[in-house]
Amino acid sequence: MSAKGRVKCPKKQLPCLHGQMIIRVLDERSDPGPLPLGFGALPGNSGESKELEEAAAVLARADDDSGLCPTLEDIADMETRIIQIKPDCREWKLQEEAALREAGEVIRQGGLVAFPTETVYGLGGDALNPQASCKIYAAKGRPSDNPLIIHICQFEDIYRIVKQVPETAVKIAEAFWPGPLTVILPKAELVPYETTGGLDTVAVRFPSHPVAKKLIEYGGGYVAAPSANASGRPSPTLAKHVAEDMSGRIDMIVDGGEVGIGLESTIVDLTAEVPRILRPGYITQGMLNKVFGKVDIDVTIIKPDSGQPPKAPGMKYRHYAPTGRLVIVEGEAGQVTAYINEQTAKDRNAGEKTGVIGTAEVLEQYHADVVKCVGSRENEEDIARNLFTVLREFDEEKVTSIYSESFSSEGLGQAIMNRLLKAAGHSVIRL
Ligand code: TXA
Ligand code: MG
């Protein structure tokens, strides 16, 4: 990290994990790759040695002052309470309201509460409290250059956290909020750099899940919430998944049952003239085109091997990967099942525990040790909702070699394939 000429301490000094600082990596031409916990990377121009010295001094000072920000050690071994709330608010009684009020209070006091949204479970903390954001990074083991999404519970609240709200934001909100869509806009002063990973832009989302909306309201109106998984693991679609990754690290889990969509929100960058999709999701390019006439899509989504860094920092990290090796097989249905059966037989002979991610239509044709149905090809929404659960189940069953069918890259399929390709580390066999 101290490679000559590569680092500079930003003017905005960011207290961060392990009492270190988020520092800027200036050399735009070299991709710094995943950085250790507590460091951030942002593009810029070439660094000068004076700035390098400054950065070293800041880091040294920060090391002396380890009380600056909570570390995993500070938050580990805490008691994590789990409360159940029915997802349908019409069934709530005073008891549910009181429980959500209490959960909101935990957030107001700087604590962390995991909660359901319509996409995946989020790990919530007060977005305007730098310490709470630091705790989120620590609990997830997430690199601190990977910014958090601020969740709001009414559109007007956007005006306090965004410098200038363009017409495009109003238009997109009218069409898709509350819902599974996040926008990127220039941040207002009020938003701490700890929450934005050092960026001058901020991600904002107004979710539709009743539990999420109420919790955000009771939590003070601005809740930073990444997906509530440990960094690198599939996003949680059930409270059980959150407990697997976060028990002992956070104050509370609000169990609101299974989420509806199962893949994270679509992210749209509204800082340029033409809106640009940075992460595909349930709100598809086609749906956005209808509102704007035309939207762009980050080149790294269509061409993952373009060699360019993605615009959403989180998209550059390996994600969702099961512990076993995952390979996607693309081709005509009969050929795919035959190839997968051949490979799983070979792998089993070599001592592997084999698995298949298949669709209902051909499931019975597979002979692997563990065959998981991700849904029917007739219903892409089912496939989206089941994908992360299935990926986690292979870990539970200690499968070492997994093959998956491939899906169309149109519509919702674009988001499904984006996550599946990441989980497979882009390992694809084309027949
Ligand atoms: O559906 C969702 O969006 C879920 C639920 C909990 O709301 N949240 C979620 O958060 O997926 P997370 O932290 O797992 O993913 C946020 C993504 C990351 O890839 C991050 O890099 C990107 O959003 N992001 C956040 N702020 C950004 C910014 N200012 N500019 C570009 N990308 C940003
Ligand atoms: Mg995530």
Short mmCIF file of N, CA and C in Angstrom, two decimals, residues 260-261 373-376 378-387 412 416:
data_model
loop_
_atom_site.label_atom_id
_atom_site.label_comp_id
_atom_site.label_asym_id
_atom_site.label_seq_id
_atom_site.Cartn_x
_atom_site.Cartn_y
_atom_site.Cartn_z
N GLY A 260 -38.83 -10.70 -1.24
CA GLY A 260 -39.61 -10.97 -2.45
C GLY A 260 -38.79 -11.12 -3.72
N ILE A 261 -37.73 -10.31 -3.86
CA ILE A 261 -37.01 -10.28 -5.14
C ILE A 261 -35.78 -11.18 -5.12
N CYS A 373 -32.73 -27.21 -7.33
CA CYS A 373 -33.60 -26.55 -8.31
C CYS A 373 -33.61 -25.05 -8.04
N VAL A 374 -33.21 -24.25 -9.03
CA VAL A 374 -33.20 -22.80 -8.85
C VAL A 374 -34.52 -22.18 -9.31
N GLY A 375 -35.40 -23.01 -9.89
CA GLY A 375 -36.69 -22.51 -10.36
C GLY A 375 -36.99 -23.03 -11.76
N SER A 376 -38.10 -22.54 -12.30
CA SER A 376 -38.48 -22.98 -13.64
C SER A 376 -38.06 -21.92 -14.67
N GLU A 378 -39.72 -21.01 -16.95
CA GLU A 378 -40.95 -20.25 -17.22
C GLU A 378 -41.06 -19.03 -16.31
N ASN A 379 -40.31 -19.04 -15.19
CA ASN A 379 -40.50 -17.99 -14.18
C ASN A 379 -39.16 -17.45 -13.68
N GLU A 380 -38.67 -16.43 -14.37
CA GLU A 380 -37.37 -15.86 -14.02
C GLU A 380 -37.35 -15.27 -12.61
N GLU A 381 -38.50 -14.79 -12.16
CA GLU A 381 -38.55 -14.18 -10.83
C GLU A 381 -38.23 -15.21 -9.75
N ASP A 382 -38.68 -16.45 -9.98
CA ASP A 382 -38.35 -17.54 -9.04
C ASP A 382 -36.85 -17.78 -9.03
N ILE A 383 -36.26 -17.78 -10.22
CA ILE A 383 -34.81 -18.04 -10.31
C ILE A 383 -34.06 -16.94 -9.56
N ALA A 384 -34.47 -15.69 -9.74
CA ALA A 384 -33.83 -14.57 -9.03
C ALA A 384 -33.93 -14.76 -7.52
N ARG A 385 -35.12 -15.14 -7.06
CA ARG A 385 -35.35 -15.25 -5.62
C ARG A 385 -34.58 -16.41 -5.00
N ASN A 386 -34.37 -17.49 -5.78
CA ASN A 386 -33.75 -18.69 -5.20
C ASN A 386 -32.24 -18.72 -5.32
N LEU A 387 -31.67 -17.91 -6.23
CA LEU A 387 -30.26 -18.08 -6.57
C LEU A 387 -29.32 -18.01 -5.35
N LEU A 412 -34.71 -9.47 -16.69
CA LEU A 412 -34.24 -9.83 -15.36
C LEU A 412 -33.05 -10.79 -15.44
N ILE A 416 -29.59 -11.78 -13.12
CA ILE A 416 -29.32 -13.15 -12.67
C ILE A 416 -27.94 -13.58 -13.16
#
